[in-house]
CSV table of C-alpha atoms in Angstrom, one decimal:
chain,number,residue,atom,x,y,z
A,753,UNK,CA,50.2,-56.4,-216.0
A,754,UNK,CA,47.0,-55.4,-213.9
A,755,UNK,CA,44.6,-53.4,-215.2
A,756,UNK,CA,42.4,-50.4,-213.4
A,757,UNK,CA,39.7,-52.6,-212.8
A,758,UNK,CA,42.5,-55.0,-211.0
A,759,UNK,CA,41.7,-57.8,-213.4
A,760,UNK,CA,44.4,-60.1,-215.0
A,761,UNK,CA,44.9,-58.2,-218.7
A,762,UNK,CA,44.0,-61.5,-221.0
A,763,UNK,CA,46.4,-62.2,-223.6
A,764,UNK,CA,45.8,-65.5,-224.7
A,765,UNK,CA,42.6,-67.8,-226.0
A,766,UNK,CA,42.6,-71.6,-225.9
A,767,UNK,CA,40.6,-74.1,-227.7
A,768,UNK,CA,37.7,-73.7,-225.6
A,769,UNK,CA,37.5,-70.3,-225.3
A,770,UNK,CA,37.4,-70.1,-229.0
A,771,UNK,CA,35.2,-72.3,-229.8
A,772,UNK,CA,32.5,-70.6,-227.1
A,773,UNK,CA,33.7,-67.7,-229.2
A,774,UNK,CA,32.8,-69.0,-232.0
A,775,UNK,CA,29.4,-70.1,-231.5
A,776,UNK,CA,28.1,-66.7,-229.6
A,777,UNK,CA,29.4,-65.3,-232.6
A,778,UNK,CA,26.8,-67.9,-234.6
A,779,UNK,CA,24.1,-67.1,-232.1
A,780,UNK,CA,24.0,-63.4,-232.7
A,781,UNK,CA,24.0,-63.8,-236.5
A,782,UNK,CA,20.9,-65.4,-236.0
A,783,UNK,CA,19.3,-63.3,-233.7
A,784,UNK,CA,20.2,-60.6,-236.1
A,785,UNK,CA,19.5,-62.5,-239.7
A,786,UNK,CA,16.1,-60.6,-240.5
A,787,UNK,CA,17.7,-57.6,-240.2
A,788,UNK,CA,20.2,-57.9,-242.6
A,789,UNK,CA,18.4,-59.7,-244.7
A,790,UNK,CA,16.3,-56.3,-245.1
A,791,UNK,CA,19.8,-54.9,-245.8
A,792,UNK,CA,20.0,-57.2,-248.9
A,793,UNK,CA,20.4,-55.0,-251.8
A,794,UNK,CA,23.7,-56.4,-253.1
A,795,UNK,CA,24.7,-58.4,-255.4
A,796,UNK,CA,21.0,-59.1,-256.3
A,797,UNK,CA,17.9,-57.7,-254.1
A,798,UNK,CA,16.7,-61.1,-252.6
A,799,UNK,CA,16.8,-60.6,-249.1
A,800,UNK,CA,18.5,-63.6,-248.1
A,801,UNK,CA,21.6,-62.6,-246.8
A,802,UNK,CA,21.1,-63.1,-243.0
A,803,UNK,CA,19.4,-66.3,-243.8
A,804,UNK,CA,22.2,-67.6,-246.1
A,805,UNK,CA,25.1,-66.6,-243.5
A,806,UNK,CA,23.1,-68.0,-240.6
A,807,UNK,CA,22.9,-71.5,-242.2
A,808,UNK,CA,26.3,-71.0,-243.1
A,809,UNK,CA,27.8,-70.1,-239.8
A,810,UNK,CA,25.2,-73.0,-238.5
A,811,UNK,CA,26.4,-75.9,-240.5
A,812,UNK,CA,29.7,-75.0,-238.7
A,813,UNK,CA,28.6,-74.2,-235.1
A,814,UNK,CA,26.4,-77.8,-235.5
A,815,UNK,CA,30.0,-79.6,-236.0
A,816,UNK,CA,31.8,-77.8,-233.4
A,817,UNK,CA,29.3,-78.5,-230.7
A,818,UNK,CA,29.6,-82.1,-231.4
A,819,UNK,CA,33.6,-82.2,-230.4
A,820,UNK,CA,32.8,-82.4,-227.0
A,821,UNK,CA,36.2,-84.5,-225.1
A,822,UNK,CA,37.8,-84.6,-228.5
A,823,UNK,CA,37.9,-80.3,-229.1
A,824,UNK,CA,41.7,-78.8,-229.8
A,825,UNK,CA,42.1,-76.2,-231.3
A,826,UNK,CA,43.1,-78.6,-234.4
A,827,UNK,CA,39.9,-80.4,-234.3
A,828,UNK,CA,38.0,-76.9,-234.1
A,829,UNK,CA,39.4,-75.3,-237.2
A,830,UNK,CA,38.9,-78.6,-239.1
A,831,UNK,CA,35.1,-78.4,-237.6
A,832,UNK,CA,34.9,-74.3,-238.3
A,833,UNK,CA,36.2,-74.9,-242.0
A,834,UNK,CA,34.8,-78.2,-243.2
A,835,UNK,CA,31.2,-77.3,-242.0
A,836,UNK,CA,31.0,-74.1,-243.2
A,837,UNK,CA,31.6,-75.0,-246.7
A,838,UNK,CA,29.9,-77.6,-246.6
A,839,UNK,CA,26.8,-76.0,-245.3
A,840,UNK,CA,27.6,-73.0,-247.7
A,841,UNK,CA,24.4,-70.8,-248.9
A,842,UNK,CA,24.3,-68.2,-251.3
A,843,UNK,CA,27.5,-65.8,-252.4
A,844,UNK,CA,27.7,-64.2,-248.9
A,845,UNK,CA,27.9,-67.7,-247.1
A,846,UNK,CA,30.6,-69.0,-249.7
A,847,UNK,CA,32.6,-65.9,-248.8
A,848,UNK,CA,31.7,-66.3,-245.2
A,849,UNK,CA,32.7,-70.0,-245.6
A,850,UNK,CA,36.4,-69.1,-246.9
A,851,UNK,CA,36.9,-66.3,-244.0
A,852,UNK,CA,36.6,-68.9,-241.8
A,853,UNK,CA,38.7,-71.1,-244.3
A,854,UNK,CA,41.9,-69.1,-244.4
A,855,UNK,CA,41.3,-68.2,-240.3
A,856,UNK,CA,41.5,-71.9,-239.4
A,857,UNK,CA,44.6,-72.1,-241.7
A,858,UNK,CA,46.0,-69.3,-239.6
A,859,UNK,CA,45.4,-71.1,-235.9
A,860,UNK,CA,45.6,-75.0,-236.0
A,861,UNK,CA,48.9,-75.5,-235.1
A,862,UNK,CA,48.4,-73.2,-232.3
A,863,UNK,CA,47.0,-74.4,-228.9
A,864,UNK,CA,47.1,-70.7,-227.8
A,865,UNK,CA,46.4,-67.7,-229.7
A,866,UNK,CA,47.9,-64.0,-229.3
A,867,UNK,CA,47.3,-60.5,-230.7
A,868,UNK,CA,50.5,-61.6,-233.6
A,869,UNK,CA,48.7,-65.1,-234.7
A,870,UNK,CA,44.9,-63.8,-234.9
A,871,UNK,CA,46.6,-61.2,-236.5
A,872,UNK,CA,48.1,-63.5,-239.6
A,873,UNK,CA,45.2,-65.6,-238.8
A,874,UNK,CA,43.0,-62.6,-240.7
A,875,UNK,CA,45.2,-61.9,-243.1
A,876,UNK,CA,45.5,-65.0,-244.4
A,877,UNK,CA,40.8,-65.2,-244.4
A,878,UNK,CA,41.2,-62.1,-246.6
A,879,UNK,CA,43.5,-63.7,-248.8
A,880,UNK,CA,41.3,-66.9,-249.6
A,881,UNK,CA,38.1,-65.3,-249.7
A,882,UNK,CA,39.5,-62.5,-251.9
A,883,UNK,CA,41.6,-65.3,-253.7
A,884,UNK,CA,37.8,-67.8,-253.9
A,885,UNK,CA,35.9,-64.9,-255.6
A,886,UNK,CA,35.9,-64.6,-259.8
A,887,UNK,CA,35.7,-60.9,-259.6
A,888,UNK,CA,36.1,-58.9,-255.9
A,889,UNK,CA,33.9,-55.9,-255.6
A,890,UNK,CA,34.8,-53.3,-253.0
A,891,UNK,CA,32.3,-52.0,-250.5
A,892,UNK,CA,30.7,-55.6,-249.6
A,893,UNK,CA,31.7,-58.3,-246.9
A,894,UNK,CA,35.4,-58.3,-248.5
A,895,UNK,CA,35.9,-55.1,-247.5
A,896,UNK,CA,34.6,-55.3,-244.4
A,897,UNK,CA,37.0,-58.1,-243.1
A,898,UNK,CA,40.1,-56.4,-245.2
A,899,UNK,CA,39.6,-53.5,-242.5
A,900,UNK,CA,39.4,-55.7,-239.7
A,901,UNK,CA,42.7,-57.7,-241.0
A,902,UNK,CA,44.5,-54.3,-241.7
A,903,UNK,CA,43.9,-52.9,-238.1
A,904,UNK,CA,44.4,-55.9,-236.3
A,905,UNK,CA,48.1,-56.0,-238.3
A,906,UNK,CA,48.6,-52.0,-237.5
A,907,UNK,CA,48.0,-53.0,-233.8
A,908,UNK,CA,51.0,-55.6,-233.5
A,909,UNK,CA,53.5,-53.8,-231.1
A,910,UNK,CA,50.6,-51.7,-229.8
A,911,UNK,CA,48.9,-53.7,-227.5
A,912,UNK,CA,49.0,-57.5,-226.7
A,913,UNK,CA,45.8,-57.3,-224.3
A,914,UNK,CA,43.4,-59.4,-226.5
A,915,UNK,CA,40.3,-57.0,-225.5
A,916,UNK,CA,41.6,-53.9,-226.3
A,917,UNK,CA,42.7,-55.6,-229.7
A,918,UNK,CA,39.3,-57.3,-230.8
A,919,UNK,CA,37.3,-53.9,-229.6
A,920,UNK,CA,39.7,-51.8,-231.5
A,921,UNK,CA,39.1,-54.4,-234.6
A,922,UNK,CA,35.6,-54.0,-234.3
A,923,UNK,CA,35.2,-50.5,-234.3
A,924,UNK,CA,37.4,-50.0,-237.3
A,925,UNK,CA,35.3,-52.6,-239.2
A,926,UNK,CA,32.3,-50.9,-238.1
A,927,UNK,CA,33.7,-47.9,-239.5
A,928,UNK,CA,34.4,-49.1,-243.1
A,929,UNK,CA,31.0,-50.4,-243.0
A,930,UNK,CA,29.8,-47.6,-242.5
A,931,UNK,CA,32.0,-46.2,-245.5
A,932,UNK,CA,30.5,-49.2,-248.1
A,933,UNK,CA,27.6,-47.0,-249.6
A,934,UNK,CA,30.5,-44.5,-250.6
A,935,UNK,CA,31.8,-47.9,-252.5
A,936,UNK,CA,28.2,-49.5,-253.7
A,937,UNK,CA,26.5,-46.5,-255.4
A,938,UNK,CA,23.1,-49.1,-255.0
A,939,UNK,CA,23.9,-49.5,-251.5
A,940,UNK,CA,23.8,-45.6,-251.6
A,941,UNK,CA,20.9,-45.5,-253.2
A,942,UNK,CA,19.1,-47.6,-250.8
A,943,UNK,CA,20.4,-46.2,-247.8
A,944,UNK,CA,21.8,-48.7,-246.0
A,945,UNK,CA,25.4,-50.4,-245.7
A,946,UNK,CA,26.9,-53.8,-246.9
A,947,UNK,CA,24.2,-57.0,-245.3
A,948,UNK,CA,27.3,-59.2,-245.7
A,949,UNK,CA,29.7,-56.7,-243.5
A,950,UNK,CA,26.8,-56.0,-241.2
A,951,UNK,CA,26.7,-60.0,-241.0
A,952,UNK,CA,30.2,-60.4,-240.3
A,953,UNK,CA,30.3,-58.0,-238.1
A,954,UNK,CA,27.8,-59.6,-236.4
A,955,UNK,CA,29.9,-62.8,-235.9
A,956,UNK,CA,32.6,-60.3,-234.5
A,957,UNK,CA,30.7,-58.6,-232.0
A,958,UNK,CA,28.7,-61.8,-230.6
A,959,UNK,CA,32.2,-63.7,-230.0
A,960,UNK,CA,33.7,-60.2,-228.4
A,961,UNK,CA,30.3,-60.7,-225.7
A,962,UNK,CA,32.0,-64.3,-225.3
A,963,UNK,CA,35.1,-63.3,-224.8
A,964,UNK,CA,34.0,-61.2,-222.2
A,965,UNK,CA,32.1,-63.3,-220.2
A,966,UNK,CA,29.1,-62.5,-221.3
A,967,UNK,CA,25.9,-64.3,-220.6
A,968,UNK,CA,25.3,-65.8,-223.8
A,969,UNK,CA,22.9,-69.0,-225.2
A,970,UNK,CA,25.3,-71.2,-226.7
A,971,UNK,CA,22.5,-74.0,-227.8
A,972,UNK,CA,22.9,-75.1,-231.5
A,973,UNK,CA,19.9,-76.6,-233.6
A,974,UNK,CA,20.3,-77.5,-237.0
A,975,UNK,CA,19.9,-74.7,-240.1
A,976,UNK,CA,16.6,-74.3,-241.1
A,977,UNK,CA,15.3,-73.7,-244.6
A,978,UNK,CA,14.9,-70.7,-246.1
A,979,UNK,CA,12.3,-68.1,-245.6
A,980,UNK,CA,10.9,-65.4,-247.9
A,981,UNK,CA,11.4,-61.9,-246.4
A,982,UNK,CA,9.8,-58.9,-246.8
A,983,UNK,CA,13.0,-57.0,-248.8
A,984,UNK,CA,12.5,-59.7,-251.2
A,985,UNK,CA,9.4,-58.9,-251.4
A,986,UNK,CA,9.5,-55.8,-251.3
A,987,UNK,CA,12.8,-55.5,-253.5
A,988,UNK,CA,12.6,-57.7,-256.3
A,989,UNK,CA,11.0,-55.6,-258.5
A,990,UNK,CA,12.9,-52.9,-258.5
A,991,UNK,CA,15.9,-54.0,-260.1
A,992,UNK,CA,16.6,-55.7,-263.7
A,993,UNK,CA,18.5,-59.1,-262.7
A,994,UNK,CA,20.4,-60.2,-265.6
A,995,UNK,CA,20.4,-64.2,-264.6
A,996,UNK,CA,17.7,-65.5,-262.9
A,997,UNK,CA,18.9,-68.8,-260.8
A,998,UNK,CA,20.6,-69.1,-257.7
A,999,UNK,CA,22.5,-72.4,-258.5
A,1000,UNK,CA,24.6,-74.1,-256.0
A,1001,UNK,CA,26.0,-77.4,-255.2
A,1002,UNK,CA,28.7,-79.5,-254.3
A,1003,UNK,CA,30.7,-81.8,-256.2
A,1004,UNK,CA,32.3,-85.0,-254.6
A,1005,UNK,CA,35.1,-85.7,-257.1
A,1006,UNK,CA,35.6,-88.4,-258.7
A,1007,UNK,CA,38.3,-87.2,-261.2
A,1008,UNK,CA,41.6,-85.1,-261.4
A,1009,UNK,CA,40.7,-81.1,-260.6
A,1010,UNK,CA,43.7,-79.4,-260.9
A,1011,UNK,CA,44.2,-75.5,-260.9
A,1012,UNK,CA,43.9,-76.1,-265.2
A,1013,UNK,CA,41.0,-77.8,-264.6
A,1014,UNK,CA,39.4,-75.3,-261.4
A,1015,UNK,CA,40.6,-72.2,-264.1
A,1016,UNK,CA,38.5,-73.4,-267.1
A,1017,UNK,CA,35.3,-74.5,-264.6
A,1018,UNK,CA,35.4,-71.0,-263.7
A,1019,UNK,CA,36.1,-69.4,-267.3
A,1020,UNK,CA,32.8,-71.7,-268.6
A,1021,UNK,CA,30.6,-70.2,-265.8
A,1022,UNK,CA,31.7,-67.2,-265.8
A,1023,UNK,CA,30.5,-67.9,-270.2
A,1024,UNK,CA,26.8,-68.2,-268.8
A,1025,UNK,CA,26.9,-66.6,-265.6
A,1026,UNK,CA,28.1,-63.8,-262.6
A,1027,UNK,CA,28.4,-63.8,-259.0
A,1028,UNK,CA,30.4,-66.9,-259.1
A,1029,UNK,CA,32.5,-68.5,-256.5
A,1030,UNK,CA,34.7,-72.0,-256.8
A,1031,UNK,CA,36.5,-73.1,-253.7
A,1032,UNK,CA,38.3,-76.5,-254.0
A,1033,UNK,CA,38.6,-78.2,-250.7
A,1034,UNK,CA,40.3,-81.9,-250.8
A,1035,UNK,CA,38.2,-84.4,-252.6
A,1036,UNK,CA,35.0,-81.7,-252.6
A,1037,UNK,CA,34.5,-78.3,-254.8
A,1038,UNK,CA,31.7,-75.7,-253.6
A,1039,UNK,CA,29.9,-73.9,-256.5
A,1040,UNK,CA,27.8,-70.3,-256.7
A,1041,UNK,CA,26.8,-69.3,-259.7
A,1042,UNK,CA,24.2,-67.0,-260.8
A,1043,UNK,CA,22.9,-68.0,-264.0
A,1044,UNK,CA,19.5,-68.3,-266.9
A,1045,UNK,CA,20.4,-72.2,-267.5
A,1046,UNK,CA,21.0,-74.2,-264.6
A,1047,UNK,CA,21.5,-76.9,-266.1
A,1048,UNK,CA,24.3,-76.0,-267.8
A,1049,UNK,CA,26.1,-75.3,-264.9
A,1050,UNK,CA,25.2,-79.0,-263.7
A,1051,UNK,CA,26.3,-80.5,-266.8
A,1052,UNK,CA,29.3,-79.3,-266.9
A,1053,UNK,CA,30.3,-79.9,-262.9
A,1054,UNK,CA,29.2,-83.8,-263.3
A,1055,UNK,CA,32.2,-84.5,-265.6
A,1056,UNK,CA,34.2,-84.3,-262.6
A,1057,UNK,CA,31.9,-86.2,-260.3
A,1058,UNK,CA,28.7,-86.5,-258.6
A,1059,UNK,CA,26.9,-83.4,-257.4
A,1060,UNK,CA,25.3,-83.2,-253.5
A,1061,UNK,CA,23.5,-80.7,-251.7
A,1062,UNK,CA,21.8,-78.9,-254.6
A,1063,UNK,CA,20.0,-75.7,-254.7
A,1064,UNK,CA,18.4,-73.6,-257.4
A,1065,UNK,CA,16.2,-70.5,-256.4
């Protein structure tokens, strides 16, 4: 099929291709993370949101660039998921994290990807991230990437030219962002939309430029630490936060975790805590929790094994 501009319609992306996709995708995050960090009003007004995605989507990129000879698309959702929970910050990386979790699940079989497997490839990141999250709220990242999922599904049959199907995704996610302070009443309040939509969309719209051939600077350095913003700043006072600690880390197991197990972890933070999030990947479990006693949290987690890359703000 030839298009009006007389150029090949596109209608299939390989390993590379996705993985050049990927990291423009990580690139413009970053270029973007201050912004939406001034965004941050949900679910606590800290203003890290861009920074917590960015080291996030970072930890990730960092492993794909490495692949180098060895890169299939098997090797590159093993690389997309592994590093990105792994390098996990905050509740909107976690989330972030399991998008790309139950995407990878969707495409590693595959050495070629249609409109019908990135299709089922979203579905099934809504479905872990909605599934990874102790109590979904509507009008934040969630949302945002159940849009994209549900328009990319109403466009199988429609269309199997991959750039008319990622825009079209795009501009329906933009446009339930748009709707999220019609969800958030504080998000109303504030005047802005979602900063974890707005981040994901983000990641969208930088891999669209890639996928277009656009010049982009696919360099990866390593995540660095956090910095205070000026919404953080600026924000913190103005609302009452109900637990005061960002507490995360990961435990390497060392024991049985079964779903019993996962299901009573969760119930005893959820005793002490909110904005939680337990993903259980392998012989690892990645752990959010906001919460007045930290080390509660950590006493608890090292019955099941030792505890690495630890963070309390």
């Amino acid at each position: 099929m030839i298009k009006e501009d007389a150029k090949v319609a596109v209608t299939t992306i390989d390993a590379p291709m996705l993985a050049k996709m990927f990291l423009a995708g990580a690139k413009n995050l970053e270029a973007k993370k201050e912004w939406i960090n001034e965004l941050n009003v949900f679910p606590v007004p800290d203003g890290d949101t861009g920074t917590n995605m960015t080291m996030t989507i970072m930890s990730a990129a960092a492993e794909v660039s490495s692949l180098g000879a060895d890169l299939t698309m098997a090797s590159l959702a093993k690389a997309v998921s592994s590093g990105s929970l792994r390098g996990a910050r905050g509740n909107s990386g976690v989330i972030l994290s399991q998008l790309f979790r139950g995407f990878t699940k969707g495409i590693g079989k595959y050495d070629t990807l249609d409109v019908v497997i990135l299709s089922d490839a979203l579905q099934k990141a809504v479905e872990t991230a909605y599934k990874a999250v102790m109590k979904p709220k509507e009008g934040t990242i969630l949302t945002v990437a159940k849009g994209a999922a549900d328009k990319a599904l109403e466009l199988i049959g429609e269309t199997d030219e991959l750039d008319v199907f990622i825009d079209e995704v795009i501009k329906h996610a933009d446009y339930v962002l748009s709707q999220t302070p019609e969800m958030l009443p504080v998000l109303k309040q504030a005047g802005v939309v979602d900063s974890g939509g707005q981040g994901l969309l983000e990641v969208i719209k930088g891999a669209y430029d890639a996928f277009l051939g656009k010049e982009v600077d696919f360099s990866i350095s390593a995540p660095g630490e956090k910095a205070e913003t000026k919404a953080a700043a600026q924000n913190s006072g103005d609302m009452e936060i109900k637990y005061g600690y960002c507490t995360e880390f990961i435990i390497l197991l060392s024991r049985n975790f079964n779903i019993k197990h996962e299901l009573d972890f969760k119930a005893y933070l959820e005793s002490i805590g909110d904005s939680i999030v337990v993903v259980t990947d392998d012989d690892v479990v990645k752990v959010h929790v906001h919460t007045n006693d930290p080390g509660l949290a950590i006493q608890k987690a090292l019955k099941y094994g030792a505890l690495s890359n630890m963070k309390i703000d």
